[in-house]
PDB file of C-alpha atoms in Angstrom:
ATOM      1  CA  MET A   1     -22.346 -12.993 -13.032  1.00 31.00           C
ATOM      2  CA  LEU A   2     -19.678 -10.446 -13.902  1.00 35.00           C
ATOM      3  CA  ARG A   3     -17.520 -11.200 -16.890  1.00 37.00           C
ATOM      4  CA  ARG A   4     -13.801 -11.322 -16.223  1.00 39.00           C
ATOM      5  CA  CYS A   5     -10.932  -9.927 -18.196  1.00 44.00           C
ATOM      6  CA  ALA A   6      -8.754 -12.440 -19.933  1.00 43.00           C
ATOM      7  CA  PRO A   7      -5.063 -12.257 -19.036  1.00 45.00           C
ATOM      8  CA  GLY A   8      -3.070  -9.973 -21.291  1.00 44.00           C
ATOM      9  CA  SER A   9      -0.490 -11.013 -23.825  1.00 37.00           C
ATOM     10  CA  PRO A  10       2.967 -12.117 -22.655  1.00 40.00           C
ATOM     11  CA  ARG A  11       4.814  -9.205 -21.079  1.00 39.00           C
ATOM     12  CA  PRO A  12       8.584  -8.803 -21.269  1.00 39.00           C
ATOM     13  CA  GLN A  13       8.573  -6.446 -18.251  1.00 52.00           C
ATOM     14  CA  PRO A  14       6.155  -8.057 -15.773  1.00 53.00           C
ATOM     15  CA  LEU A  15       6.845  -5.679 -12.888  1.00 67.00           C
ATOM     16  CA  VAL A  16       6.335  -2.564 -14.963  1.00 59.00           C
ATOM     17  CA  TYR A  17       3.195  -4.050 -16.475  1.00 61.00           C
ATOM     18  CA  ALA A  18       1.755  -5.227 -13.163  1.00 69.00           C
ATOM     19  CA  LEU A  19       2.376  -1.907 -11.439  1.00 78.00           C
ATOM     20  CA  PRO A  20       1.161   0.996 -13.614  1.00 78.00           C
ATOM     21  CA  PRO A  21       3.601   3.918 -13.201  1.00 79.00           C
ATOM     22  CA  SER A  22       1.108   6.772 -13.458  1.00 89.00           C
ATOM     23  CA  ALA A  23      -2.555   7.763 -13.271  1.00 91.00           C
ATOM     24  CA  SER A  24      -2.793   7.853 -17.062  1.00 90.00           C
ATOM     25  CA  ALA A  25      -1.498   4.282 -17.276  1.00 90.00           C
ATOM     26  CA  LEU A  26      -4.077   3.262 -14.695  1.00 90.00           C
ATOM     27  CA  ARG A  27      -6.899   4.803 -16.668  1.00 92.00           C
ATOM     28  CA  GLN A  28      -5.801   2.908 -19.758  1.00 91.00           C
ATOM     29  CA  ARG A  29      -5.648  -0.373 -17.834  1.00 90.00           C
ATOM     30  CA  LEU A  30      -9.094   0.100 -16.317  1.00 93.00           C
ATOM     31  CA  ARG A  31     -10.674   1.111 -19.638  1.00 93.00           C
ATOM     32  CA  GLN A  32      -9.577  -2.245 -21.072  1.00 91.00           C
ATOM     33  CA  CYS A  33     -11.932  -3.983 -18.647  1.00 92.00           C
ATOM     34  CA  ALA A  34     -14.565  -1.338 -17.986  1.00 92.00           C
ATOM     35  CA  GLU A  35     -17.159  -2.829 -20.346  1.00 90.00           C
ATOM     36  CA  ARG A  36     -16.819  -6.284 -18.829  1.00 93.00           C
ATOM     37  CA  ILE A  37     -16.373  -5.327 -15.162  1.00 95.00           C
ATOM     38  CA  PRO A  38     -18.883  -2.728 -13.913  1.00 94.00           C
ATOM     39  CA  GLU A  39     -16.727  -2.064 -10.849  1.00 96.00           C
ATOM     40  CA  ALA A  40     -13.817  -1.074 -13.091  1.00 96.00           C
ATOM     41  CA  GLU A  41     -16.043   1.546 -14.699  1.00 95.00           C
ATOM     42  CA  ALA A  42     -16.974   2.853 -11.250  1.00 95.00           C
ATOM     43  CA  VAL A  43     -13.333   3.069 -10.148  1.00 96.00           C
ATOM     44  CA  LEU A  44     -12.469   4.811 -13.413  1.00 95.00           C
ATOM     45  CA  ASP A  45     -15.210   7.373 -12.829  1.00 95.00           C
ATOM     46  CA  LEU A  46     -13.786   8.192  -9.387  1.00 95.00           C
ATOM     47  CA  LEU A  47     -10.253   8.358 -10.769  1.00 93.00           C
ATOM     48  CA  GLU A  48     -11.304  10.739 -13.528  1.00 91.00           C
ATOM     49  CA  LYS A  49     -12.679  13.147 -10.908  1.00 91.00           C
ATOM     50  CA  CYS A  50      -9.316  13.411  -9.135  1.00 91.00           C
ATOM     51  CA  PRO A  51      -7.323  16.525 -10.057  1.00 87.00           C
ATOM     52  CA  GLU A  52      -3.887  15.887 -11.522  1.00 82.00           C
ATOM     53  CA  HIS A  53      -0.787  16.575  -9.416  1.00 80.00           C
ATOM     54  CA  GLN A  54      -2.416  16.696  -5.998  1.00 86.00           C
ATOM     55  CA  LYS A  55      -0.755  18.975  -3.452  1.00 89.00           C
ATOM     56  CA  LYS A  56      -0.967  18.454   0.270  1.00 92.00           C
ATOM     57  CA  GLY A  57      -1.891  21.125   2.789  1.00 93.00           C
ATOM     58  CA  SER A  58       0.281  22.566   5.536  1.00 94.00           C
ATOM     59  CA  PHE A  59      -0.271  19.681   7.980  1.00 96.00           C
ATOM     60  CA  PRO A  60       1.994  16.603   7.917  1.00 97.00           C
ATOM     61  CA  VAL A  61       1.030  13.393   6.120  1.00 97.00           C
ATOM     62  CA  ILE A  62       2.300  10.231   7.838  1.00 98.00           C
ATOM     63  CA  VAL A  63       1.987   6.725   6.391  1.00 98.00           C
ATOM     64  CA  PHE A  64       2.231   3.453   8.298  1.00 97.00           C
ATOM     65  CA  GLU A  65       3.286   0.351   6.366  1.00 95.00           C
ATOM     66  CA  GLY A  66       3.955  -3.253   7.320  1.00 90.00           C
ATOM     67  CA  LEU A  67       2.663  -6.800   7.141  1.00 85.00           C
ATOM     68  CA  ASP A  68      -0.627  -7.770   8.766  1.00 78.00           C
ATOM     69  CA  ALA A  69      -0.467  -8.077  12.577  1.00 71.00           C
ATOM     70  CA  THR A  70       2.451  -5.678  12.973  1.00 80.00           C
ATOM     71  CA  GLY A  71       0.231  -3.283  14.899  1.00 84.00           C
ATOM     72  CA  LYS A  72      -0.735  -0.777  12.194  1.00 90.00           C
ATOM     73  CA  THR A  73      -4.370  -0.498  13.282  1.00 89.00           C
ATOM     74  CA  THR A  74      -3.492   0.086  16.938  1.00 91.00           C
ATOM     75  CA  VAL A  75      -0.653   2.516  16.241  1.00 95.00           C
ATOM     76  CA  THR A  76      -2.431   4.535  13.567  1.00 96.00           C
ATOM     77  CA  GLN A  77      -5.440   5.036  15.821  1.00 96.00           C
ATOM     78  CA  ALA A  78      -3.241   6.016  18.771  1.00 97.00           C
ATOM     79  CA  VAL A  79      -1.252   8.495  16.691  1.00 97.00           C
ATOM     80  CA  THR A  80      -4.441   9.938  15.214  1.00 98.00           C
ATOM     81  CA  ASP A  81      -5.879  10.463  18.692  1.00 97.00           C
ATOM     82  CA  THR A  82      -2.639  11.959  20.029  1.00 97.00           C
ATOM     83  CA  LEU A  83      -2.208  14.413  17.155  1.00 97.00           C
ATOM     84  CA  ASN A  84      -5.919  15.126  16.782  1.00 97.00           C
ATOM     85  CA  GLY A  85      -5.521  14.037  13.191  1.00 97.00           C
ATOM     86  CA  VAL A  86      -7.515  12.437  10.376  1.00 98.00           C
ATOM     87  CA  LEU A  87      -7.165   8.686   9.792  1.00 98.00           C
ATOM     88  CA  LEU A  88      -7.341   7.381   6.211  1.00 97.00           C
ATOM     89  CA  GLN A  89      -6.539   4.029   4.635  1.00 94.00           C
ATOM     90  CA  SER A  90      -5.812   2.446   1.280  1.00 92.00           C
ATOM     91  CA  PRO A  91      -7.840   1.377  -0.566  1.00 93.00           C
ATOM     92  CA  PRO A  92     -10.162   4.226   0.462  1.00 95.00           C
ATOM     93  CA  ALA A  93     -13.653   3.490   1.754  1.00 93.00           C
ATOM     94  CA  CYS A  94     -15.309   4.581  -1.499  1.00 95.00           C
ATOM     95  CA  ILE A  95     -13.855   1.582  -3.376  1.00 96.00           C
ATOM     96  CA  SER A  96     -12.904  -0.928  -0.654  1.00 94.00           C
ATOM     97  CA  GLN A  97     -16.167  -2.835  -1.105  1.00 94.00           C
ATOM     98  CA  TRP A  98     -14.886  -3.981  -4.518  1.00 96.00           C
ATOM     99  CA  ARG A  99     -11.664  -5.564  -3.272  1.00 93.00           C
ATOM    100  CA  THR A 100     -13.017  -9.118  -3.525  1.00 93.00           C
ATOM    101  CA  VAL A 101     -13.984  -8.522  -7.162  1.00 95.00           C
ATOM    102  CA  PHE A 102     -10.526  -7.348  -8.187  1.00 94.00           C
ATOM    103  CA  ASP A 103      -8.664  -9.876  -6.025  1.00 90.00           C
ATOM    104  CA  ASP A 104     -10.020 -12.569  -8.375  1.00 91.00           C
ATOM    105  CA  GLU A 105      -8.737 -10.781 -11.481  1.00 90.00           C
ATOM    106  CA  PRO A 106      -5.419 -11.368 -13.287  1.00 86.00           C
ATOM    107  CA  THR A 107      -2.531  -9.620 -11.548  1.00 81.00           C
ATOM    108  CA  PRO A 108      -2.325  -6.553 -13.868  1.00 82.00           C
ATOM    109  CA  ILE A 109      -6.001  -5.716 -13.314  1.00 88.00           C
ATOM    110  CA  LYS A 110      -5.840  -6.444  -9.596  1.00 88.00           C
ATOM    111  CA  ARG A 111      -2.851  -4.174  -9.134  1.00 87.00           C
ATOM    112  CA  ALA A 112      -4.438  -1.456 -11.245  1.00 90.00           C
ATOM    113  CA  PHE A 113      -7.309  -1.400  -8.768  1.00 94.00           C
ATOM    114  CA  TYR A 114      -5.024  -0.987  -5.756  1.00 93.00           C
ATOM    115  CA  ALA A 115      -2.862   1.583  -7.528  1.00 93.00           C
ATOM    116  CA  ALA A 116      -5.981   3.530  -8.520  1.00 95.00           C
ATOM    117  CA  GLY A 117      -6.994   3.491  -4.881  1.00 96.00           C
ATOM    118  CA  ASN A 118      -3.801   5.366  -4.042  1.00 96.00           C
ATOM    119  CA  TYR A 119      -4.614   8.161  -6.485  1.00 96.00           C
ATOM    120  CA  ILE A 120      -8.185   8.414  -5.234  1.00 96.00           C
ATOM    121  CA  LEU A 121      -6.840   8.442  -1.686  1.00 97.00           C
ATOM    122  CA  ALA A 122      -4.443  11.252  -2.646  1.00 97.00           C
ATOM    123  CA  SER A 123      -7.436  13.468  -3.340  1.00 95.00           C
ATOM    124  CA  GLU A 124      -8.709  12.807   0.190  1.00 96.00           C
ATOM    125  CA  ILE A 125      -5.234  13.444   1.631  1.00 97.00           C
ATOM    126  CA  ALA A 126      -4.906  16.772  -0.176  1.00 97.00           C
ATOM    127  CA  LYS A 127      -8.174  18.015   1.296  1.00 96.00           C
ATOM    128  CA  ALA A 128      -7.712  16.614   4.816  1.00 97.00           C
ATOM    129  CA  SER A 129      -4.132  17.918   5.199  1.00 97.00           C
ATOM    130  CA  THR A 130      -5.355  21.499   4.970  1.00 97.00           C
ATOM    131  CA  GLN A 131      -7.227  20.968   8.255  1.00 97.00           C
ATOM    132  CA  ALA A 132      -5.243  18.494  10.391  1.00 97.00           C
ATOM    133  CA  PRO A 133      -2.383  15.973  10.424  1.00 97.00           C
ATOM    134  CA  VAL A 134      -3.208  12.987   8.199  1.00 98.00           C
ATOM    135  CA  ILE A 135      -2.417   9.433   9.318  1.00 98.00           C
ATOM    136  CA  ILE A 136      -2.629   6.725   6.651  1.00 97.00           C
ATOM    137  CA  ASP A 137      -2.882   2.957   7.064  1.00 96.00           C
ATOM    138  CA  ARG A 138      -0.956   1.817   3.947  1.00 95.00           C
ATOM    139  CA  TYR A 139      -0.385   3.741   0.737  1.00 96.00           C
ATOM    140  CA  TRP A 140       1.673   3.276  -2.431  1.00 95.00           C
ATOM    141  CA  HIS A 141       4.542   1.358  -0.781  1.00 96.00           C
ATOM    142  CA  SER A 142       2.197  -1.539   0.038  1.00 93.00           C
ATOM    143  CA  THR A 143       0.943  -1.736  -3.534  1.00 92.00           C
ATOM    144  CA  ALA A 144       4.503  -1.767  -4.843  1.00 93.00           C
ATOM    145  CA  ALA A 145       6.004  -4.139  -2.258  1.00 94.00           C
ATOM    146  CA  TYR A 146       3.365  -6.849  -2.705  1.00 89.00           C
ATOM    147  CA  THR A 147       3.490  -6.514  -6.484  1.00 89.00           C
ATOM    148  CA  ILE A 148       7.269  -6.849  -6.581  1.00 91.00           C
ATOM    149  CA  ALA A 149       7.231  -9.828  -4.190  1.00 90.00           C
ATOM    150  CA  THR A 150       4.446 -11.558  -6.130  1.00 86.00           C
ATOM    151  CA  GLU A 151       5.989 -11.044  -9.547  1.00 87.00           C
ATOM    152  CA  THR A 152       9.457 -12.127  -8.398  1.00 88.00           C
ATOM    153  CA  SER A 153      10.181 -15.755  -7.559  1.00 85.00           C
ATOM    154  CA  GLY A 154      12.999 -17.112  -5.445  1.00 85.00           C
ATOM    155  CA  LYS A 155      15.047 -15.456  -2.728  1.00 89.00           C
ATOM    156  CA  VAL A 156      15.619 -11.833  -1.771  1.00 90.00           C
ATOM    157  CA  GLN A 157      18.670 -11.856  -4.016  1.00 91.00           C
ATOM    158  CA  ASP A 158      16.341 -12.399  -6.991  1.00 91.00           C
ATOM    159  CA  LEU A 159      14.512  -9.090  -6.456  1.00 93.00           C
ATOM    160  CA  PRO A 160      15.211  -6.212  -8.846  1.00 91.00           C
ATOM    161  CA  PRO A 161      18.405  -4.385  -7.789  1.00 92.00           C
ATOM    162  CA  ALA A 162      18.070  -1.707  -5.131  1.00 91.00           C
ATOM    163  CA  GLN A 163      18.234   1.180  -7.617  1.00 88.00           C
ATOM    164  CA  ASP A 164      15.583  -0.235  -9.956  1.00 90.00           C
ATOM    165  CA  GLU A 165      12.765   2.091 -11.036  1.00 89.00           C
ATOM    166  CA  VAL A 166      10.117  -0.167  -9.447  1.00 90.00           C
ATOM    167  CA  TYR A 167      11.163   1.181  -6.023  1.00 93.00           C
ATOM    168  CA  GLN A 168      10.634   4.808  -7.069  1.00 91.00           C
ATOM    169  CA  TRP A 169       7.576   6.772  -5.979  1.00 94.00           C
ATOM    170  CA  PRO A 170       5.321   7.730  -8.953  1.00 92.00           C
ATOM    171  CA  GLU A 171       6.022  11.290 -10.060  1.00 90.00           C
ATOM    172  CA  ASP A 172       2.335  12.229 -10.285  1.00 93.00           C
ATOM    173  CA  LEU A 173       1.254  10.850  -6.873  1.00 95.00           C
ATOM    174  CA  LEU A 174       1.041  13.034  -3.739  1.00 96.00           C
ATOM    175  CA  LYS A 175       3.962  12.227  -1.426  1.00 96.00           C
ATOM    176  CA  PRO A 176       3.725  11.839   2.339  1.00 97.00           C
ATOM    177  CA  ASP A 177       6.104  13.594   4.722  1.00 96.00           C
ATOM    178  CA  LEU A 178       7.017  10.398   6.537  1.00 97.00           C
ATOM    179  CA  VAL A 179       6.621   6.636   5.948  1.00 98.00           C
ATOM    180  CA  LEU A 180       7.021   4.349   8.955  1.00 98.00           C
ATOM    181  CA  LEU A 181       7.495   0.608   8.398  1.00 96.00           C
ATOM    182  CA  LEU A 182       6.342  -1.452  11.386  1.00 94.00           C
ATOM    183  CA  THR A 183       8.115  -4.775  11.800  1.00 90.00           C
ATOM    184  CA  VAL A 184       7.888  -7.596  14.335  1.00 85.00           C
ATOM    185  CA  ASP A 185       9.573 -10.952  14.755  1.00 76.00           C
ATOM    186  CA  PRO A 186       7.920 -13.537  12.411  1.00 65.00           C
ATOM    187  CA  GLU A 187       6.894 -15.786  15.306  1.00 66.00           C
ATOM    188  CA  GLU A 188       5.342 -12.862  17.178  1.00 60.00           C
ATOM    189  CA  ARG A 189       3.443 -11.779  14.075  1.00 58.00           C
ATOM    190  CA  VAL A 190       1.959 -15.282  13.634  1.00 62.00           C
ATOM    191  CA  ARG A 191       0.996 -15.357  17.322  1.00 67.00           C
ATOM    192  CA  ARG A 192      -0.846 -12.051  16.934  1.00 56.00           C
ATOM    193  CA  LEU A 193      -2.652 -13.320  13.847  1.00 62.00           C
ATOM    194  CA  GLN A 194      -3.814 -16.412  15.717  1.00 61.00           C
ATOM    195  CA  GLN A 195      -5.082 -14.274  18.597  1.00 62.00           C
ATOM    196  CA  ARG A 196      -7.085 -12.114  16.204  1.00 57.00           C
ATOM    197  CA  GLY A 197      -8.776 -15.182  14.717  1.00 55.00           C
ATOM    198  CA  LEU A 198      -9.651 -13.341  11.514  1.00 53.00           C
ATOM    199  CA  GLU A 199     -10.035 -14.921   8.105  1.00 54.00           C
ATOM    200  CA  LYS A 200      -6.782 -14.709   6.194  1.00 54.00           C
ATOM    201  CA  THR A 201      -6.455 -12.836   2.924  1.00 57.00           C
ATOM    202  CA  LYS A 202      -4.839 -14.693   0.033  1.00 61.00           C
ATOM    203  CA  GLU A 203      -1.671 -12.668   0.505  1.00 59.00           C
ATOM    204  CA  GLU A 204      -1.615 -13.291   4.265  1.00 58.00           C
ATOM    205  CA  ALA A 205      -1.954 -17.044   3.695  1.00 60.00           C
ATOM    206  CA  GLU A 206       0.951 -16.804   1.272  1.00 59.00           C
ATOM    207  CA  LEU A 207       2.993 -14.902   3.860  1.00 57.00           C
ATOM    208  CA  GLU A 208       2.490 -17.708   6.377  1.00 56.00           C
ATOM    209  CA  ALA A 209       3.107 -20.534   3.938  1.00 56.00           C
ATOM    210  CA  ASN A 210       6.041 -19.032   2.091  1.00 76.00           C
ATOM    211  CA  ILE A 211       8.899 -17.603   4.114  1.00 81.00           C
ATOM    212  CA  LEU A 212      10.665 -16.441   0.946  1.00 86.00           C
ATOM    213  CA  PHE A 213       7.606 -14.449  -0.123  1.00 87.00           C
ATOM    214  CA  ARG A 214       7.474 -12.688   3.261  1.00 86.00           C
ATOM    215  CA  GLN A 215      11.164 -11.883   3.012  1.00 89.00           C
ATOM    216  CA  ARG A 216      10.697 -10.465  -0.493  1.00 92.00           C
ATOM    217  CA  VAL A 217       7.847  -8.230   0.704  1.00 92.00           C
ATOM    218  CA  GLU A 218       9.826  -6.888   3.654  1.00 92.00           C
ATOM    219  CA  GLU A 219      12.969  -6.305   1.601  1.00 95.00           C
ATOM    220  CA  SER A 220      10.948  -4.547  -1.090  1.00 95.00           C
ATOM    221  CA  TYR A 221       9.640  -2.170   1.572  1.00 96.00           C
ATOM    222  CA  ARG A 222      13.196  -1.464   2.675  1.00 95.00           C
ATOM    223  CA  ARG A 223      14.326  -0.652  -0.864  1.00 95.00           C
ATOM    224  CA  MET A 224      11.670   2.000  -1.471  1.00 95.00           C
ATOM    225  CA  VAL A 225      13.026   5.489  -2.057  1.00 94.00           C
ATOM    226  CA  ASN A 226      11.784   9.036  -2.382  1.00 92.00           C
ATOM    227  CA  PRO A 227      10.374   8.632   0.245  1.00 95.00           C
ATOM    228  CA  ALA A 228      12.112   5.742   1.958  1.00 95.00           C
ATOM    229  CA  CYS A 229      10.605   3.847   4.892  1.00 96.00           C
ATOM    230  CA  GLN A 230      11.754   4.538   8.437  1.00 95.00           C
ATOM    231  CA  GLU A 231      11.733   1.147  10.151  1.00 95.00           C
ATOM    232  CA  VAL A 232      10.154   0.806  13.596  1.00 95.00           C
ATOM    233  CA  ASP A 233      10.359  -2.299  15.803  1.00 93.00           C
ATOM    234  CA  ALA A 234       6.729  -2.855  16.819  1.00 90.00           C
ATOM    235  CA  SER A 235       7.474  -5.782  19.155  1.00 89.00           C
ATOM    236  CA  PRO A 236       7.516  -3.793  22.448  1.00 90.00           C
ATOM    237  CA  SER A 237       4.403  -2.631  24.293  1.00 89.00           C
ATOM    238  CA  LYS A 238       1.874  -0.349  22.592  1.00 90.00           C
ATOM    239  CA  GLU A 239       3.014   2.516  24.807  1.00 94.00           C
ATOM    240  CA  GLU A 240       6.688   2.067  23.878  1.00 95.00           C
ATOM    241  CA  VAL A 241       5.931   1.800  20.163  1.00 94.00           C
ATOM    242  CA  LEU A 242       3.772   4.916  20.289  1.00 96.00           C
ATOM    243  CA  LYS A 243       6.547   6.818  22.074  1.00 96.00           C
ATOM    244  CA  THR A 244       9.079   5.805  19.399  1.00 97.00           C
ATOM    245  CA  VAL A 245       6.700   6.716  16.588  1.00 97.00           C
ATOM    246  CA  LEU A 246       5.906  10.140  18.062  1.00 96.00           C
ATOM    247  CA  GLN A 247       9.628  10.869  18.436  1.00 96.00           C
ATOM    248  CA  LEU A 248      10.177  10.081  14.744  1.00 96.00           C
ATOM    249  CA  ILE A 249       7.226  12.255  13.741  1.00 97.00           C
ATOM    250  CA  LYS A 250       8.597  15.144  15.805  1.00 95.00           C
ATOM    251  CA  LYS A 251      12.017  14.671  14.212  1.00 93.00           C
ATOM    252  CA  HIS A 252      10.875  14.475  10.588  1.00 92.00           C
ATOM    253  CA  CYS A 253       7.692  16.567  10.493  1.00 90.00           C
ATOM    254  CA  ALA A 254       7.228  20.243  11.228  1.00 73.00           C
ATOM    255  CA  PHE A 255       4.441  21.138  13.667  1.00 65.00           C
TER     256      PHE A 255
END
């Protein structure tokens, strides 16, 4: 039985606390639990091996964001095949087996895990982008959007204002060239989920049960800046969505 971290002391800035703003803040958060959670020590070891201020190669880095069942898996694979690229995802494979451990932790520790995954992923992106276009299934925007929506209660109007620092990309994290946000009609998304018949994550169950939570997640995505998300309607056929996505990539990325 792994020992769990006790929740931290009351925090006057819950969003800032739940979403560490830098790799150094992540290391500090993980060290607080490393002795009690072996997986935190393992994540910390991987994070320590990542060079600071990762730089991407000459090939474009394209991120796909969106709620579950918006077509990310299908589109990312199709784009990867079309561009002869490399497909990566967050959290990266080297730590994804520990998701269930951290999902049961208090929010600050849970989010530290996912944020750390982005920095570890950045190391993979830096290497892969020297050889081929890099396609990513979720990156920092997902970590931030779900954190903001979880830590904020109420309606979209209750989110931090659009210019708040929580929507800013971390200064020490490798940036992609393009972020595409896939969206579908809520009813269509639920229909796709039912067709898949997969076990729901805690967050996906919350998305279904709480319309306000889903709206907060989607609006948080839309408020991200530097880089902002380019929204794509993923309701049409796979062929139409792929065509739209490739046009945006051609427009925003140099080949």
